[in-house]
Short mmCIF file of C-alpha atoms in Angstrom, two decimals:
data_model
loop_
_atom_site.label_atom_id
_atom_site.label_comp_id
_atom_site.label_asym_id
_atom_site.label_seq_id
_atom_site.Cartn_x
_atom_site.Cartn_y
_atom_site.Cartn_z
CA THR A 131 142.75 20.44 -8.97
CA GLY A 132 146.60 20.51 -9.13
CA SER A 133 148.91 18.12 -10.63
CA ALA A 134 150.53 15.18 -8.97
CA ASN A 135 153.98 14.16 -10.21
CA GLY A 136 156.02 11.20 -8.92
CA CYS A 137 159.70 10.48 -9.84
CA SER A 138 160.62 7.98 -12.48
CA ASP A 139 160.51 5.17 -9.85
CA SER A 140 157.65 6.27 -7.75
CA TYR A 141 154.49 4.35 -7.22
CA TYR A 142 151.17 4.64 -5.26
CA ILE A 143 150.54 8.20 -6.90
CA GLY A 144 147.03 9.50 -7.20
CA GLY A 145 145.36 12.83 -7.87
CA LEU A 146 143.81 12.87 -4.40
CA VAL A 147 145.35 9.98 -2.40
CA GLY A 148 148.37 7.77 -3.03
CA SER A 149 147.24 4.62 -1.24
CA SER A 150 143.52 4.27 0.19
CA HIS A 151 143.04 2.14 3.14
CA GLY A 152 139.75 3.49 4.16
CA SER A 153 136.39 4.52 2.64
CA MET A 154 136.31 7.27 0.19
CA SER A 155 133.02 8.78 -1.12
CA ASN A 156 131.76 11.90 -2.95
CA CYS A 157 135.29 12.96 -3.99
CA SER A 158 137.07 14.05 -7.16
CA SER A 159 140.26 14.96 -8.79
CA THR A 160 140.88 17.01 -12.01
CA GLY A 161 144.43 17.41 -12.20
CA MET A 162 147.04 15.62 -14.23
CA VAL A 163 148.60 12.61 -12.48
CA SER A 164 151.95 10.90 -13.48
CA GLY A 165 154.29 8.30 -11.73
CA SER A 166 155.76 4.99 -12.25
CA SER A 167 153.66 2.11 -10.79
CA SER A 168 150.14 2.05 -9.37
CA VAL A 169 149.05 5.52 -10.74
CA GLY A 170 145.46 6.79 -10.73
CA GLY A 171 143.59 9.92 -11.57
CA LEU A 172 141.97 9.66 -8.08
CA THR A 173 144.16 7.15 -6.05
CA GLY A 174 147.03 4.97 -6.80
CA VAL A 175 145.92 1.93 -4.68
CA VAL A 176 142.75 0.84 -3.27
CA ASN A 177 143.90 -1.38 -0.58
CA GLY A 178 140.95 -3.45 0.67
CA SER A 179 138.68 -0.26 1.08
CA SER A 180 135.82 1.20 -0.77
CA ILE A 181 135.34 4.19 -3.13
CA SER A 182 131.93 5.25 -4.07
CA ASP A 183 130.37 8.12 -5.96
CA CYS A 184 133.70 9.78 -6.95
CA TYR A 185 135.26 10.76 -10.41
CA SER A 186 138.47 11.88 -11.99
CA THR A 187 138.74 13.83 -15.29
CA GLY A 188 142.60 14.48 -15.48
CA MET A 189 145.33 12.93 -17.71
CA VAL A 190 147.17 9.98 -16.12
CA SER A 191 150.47 8.38 -17.06
CA GLY A 192 152.75 5.91 -15.91
CA SER A 193 154.67 2.68 -16.69
CA LEU A 194 152.49 -0.03 -15.11
CA GLU A 195 149.10 -0.25 -13.27
CA VAL A 196 147.75 2.96 -14.59
CA GLY A 197 144.12 3.83 -14.31
CA GLY A 198 141.84 6.87 -14.93
CA LEU A 199 140.41 6.46 -11.50
CA VAL A 200 142.62 3.76 -9.75
CA GLY A 201 145.99 2.31 -10.73
CA TYR A 202 145.76 -0.97 -8.58
CA ASN A 203 142.39 -2.08 -7.00
CA MET A 204 143.68 -4.58 -4.43
CA PHE A 205 140.54 -6.23 -2.93
CA GLY A 206 138.71 -3.02 -2.87
CA ASN A 207 135.20 -2.18 -3.93
CA ILE A 208 134.76 0.84 -6.37
CA SER A 209 131.15 1.59 -7.19
CA ASN A 210 129.06 4.43 -8.89
CA CYS A 211 132.27 6.12 -10.23
CA TYR A 212 133.79 7.23 -13.69
CA SER A 213 136.58 8.61 -15.18
CA THR A 214 137.00 10.84 -18.38
CA GLY A 215 140.67 11.65 -18.65
CA SER A 216 143.27 10.10 -21.04
CA VAL A 217 145.27 7.15 -19.65
CA GLY A 218 148.40 5.77 -21.14
CA ASN A 219 151.07 3.15 -21.02
CA SER A 220 151.49 -0.71 -19.96
CA GLY A 221 148.71 -2.06 -17.84
CA ALA A 222 146.40 0.88 -18.45
CA GLY A 223 142.74 1.05 -17.95
CA GLY A 224 140.21 3.79 -18.64
CA LEU A 225 139.05 3.39 -15.01
CA VAL A 226 141.16 0.84 -13.43
CA GLY A 227 144.80 -0.35 -14.46
CA PHE A 228 145.05 -3.79 -12.40
CA ASN A 229 141.98 -5.21 -10.81
CA VAL A 230 142.01 -7.66 -7.98
CA GLY A 231 138.56 -6.33 -6.48
CA ARG A 232 135.19 -5.47 -7.49
CA VAL A 233 134.10 -2.73 -9.88
CA ILE A 234 130.33 -2.12 -9.72
CA CYS A 235 127.99 0.28 -11.85
CA CYS A 236 131.14 2.48 -13.25
CA TYR A 237 132.27 3.84 -16.57
CA SER A 238 135.00 5.50 -18.50
CA THR A 239 135.14 7.54 -21.63
CA GLY A 240 138.69 8.98 -21.88
CA VAL A 241 141.36 7.94 -24.45
CA VAL A 242 143.34 4.64 -23.51
CA SER A 243 146.78 4.02 -25.05
CA GLY A 244 149.40 1.56 -24.49
CA THR A 245 150.50 -1.95 -25.68
CA THR A 246 150.15 -4.77 -23.32
CA HIS A 247 147.08 -5.33 -20.68
CA THR A 248 145.47 -2.24 -21.99
CA GLY A 249 141.60 -1.99 -21.87
CA GLY A 250 138.83 0.64 -22.39
CA LEU A 251 137.56 0.19 -18.68
CA VAL A 252 140.09 -2.32 -16.95
CA GLY A 253 143.66 -2.90 -18.16
CA TYR A 254 144.19 -6.33 -16.48
CA ASN A 255 141.67 -8.15 -14.36
CA TYR A 256 143.19 -10.79 -12.12
CA THR A 257 140.39 -12.68 -10.12
CA GLY A 258 138.47 -9.39 -9.75
CA SER A 259 134.97 -8.86 -10.91
CA VAL A 260 133.35 -6.12 -13.03
CA ILE A 261 129.65 -5.78 -12.83
CA ARG A 262 127.30 -3.59 -14.70
CA SER A 263 130.15 -1.30 -16.03
CA PHE A 264 130.83 0.34 -19.27
CA TRP A 265 133.42 2.28 -21.54
CA ASP A 266 133.09 4.15 -24.76
CA THR A 267 134.63 2.26 -27.54
CA GLN A 268 134.85 5.41 -29.56
CA THR A 269 136.27 7.97 -27.34
CA SER A 270 138.55 5.56 -25.83
CA GLY A 271 139.78 4.09 -28.97
CA ARG A 272 139.66 0.60 -27.40
CA THR A 273 137.36 -2.23 -28.54
CA THR A 274 138.49 -4.61 -25.72
CA SER A 275 138.76 -4.47 -22.03
CA ALA A 276 139.69 -7.13 -19.29
CA GLY A 277 136.10 -6.25 -17.81
CA GLY A 278 132.85 -4.30 -18.44
CA THR A 279 130.74 -3.68 -21.60
CA GLY A 280 131.89 -1.50 -24.47
CA LYS A 281 129.36 0.78 -25.94
CA THR A 282 129.36 3.39 -28.71
CA THR A 283 129.10 7.01 -27.75
CA ALA A 284 125.31 7.15 -28.78
CA GLN A 285 124.89 4.23 -26.47
CA MET A 286 126.76 5.79 -23.59
CA MET A 287 124.35 8.75 -24.06
CA THR A 288 121.19 6.58 -23.87
CA LEU A 289 119.55 6.36 -20.44
CA SER A 290 118.27 2.77 -20.95
CA THR A 291 121.80 1.49 -21.49
CA PHE A 292 122.27 1.86 -17.79
CA THR A 293 118.84 1.45 -16.33
CA SER A 294 118.50 -1.85 -18.19
CA VAL A 295 121.05 -3.32 -15.93
CA GLY A 296 119.76 -1.71 -12.79
CA TRP A 297 121.49 1.75 -12.71
CA ASP A 298 119.44 4.08 -10.40
CA PHE A 299 119.37 7.82 -11.29
CA VAL A 300 116.38 9.04 -9.17
CA GLY A 301 116.97 7.47 -5.75
CA GLU A 302 114.25 4.89 -6.01
CA THR A 303 113.71 1.19 -6.85
CA ALA A 304 111.22 1.50 -9.81
CA ASN A 305 114.16 1.26 -12.38
CA GLY A 306 116.82 -0.48 -10.37
#
């Protein structure tokens, strides 16, 4: 729940972990995070590992590869996660700043600000894949993203938005 602040030239800064090389699941971060490069609300970098069932809610700021949950997804798998905090600067994404991995069944709703490579869910997607994931176009202030599907706030609050693409909220297979 505390803040994580790096120096002006710091990288791999996260609200919980700086650089993840192993699996992370069922964890969260709610504090403010700031640094220079590869800055994320939960982790700065996902390095070939996986993150599942996690969230972050704090404000995230940096100068490059800034994400509400993950700053730089380097060949990792991010699934069933979300971010609600505001994100800002170049290469900023509501969930992931720079993606070279997989993002599956995730969403973001926080304000996203910046100039280049800035998106509602993903700031920059370089050979990565974004599957069945969404961002709120109204709360984020972003109508575009390098991955995912933009939805209005009303659509983000509608169960069928998620179940129609296979999200499972009740632990069975009838609706995905």
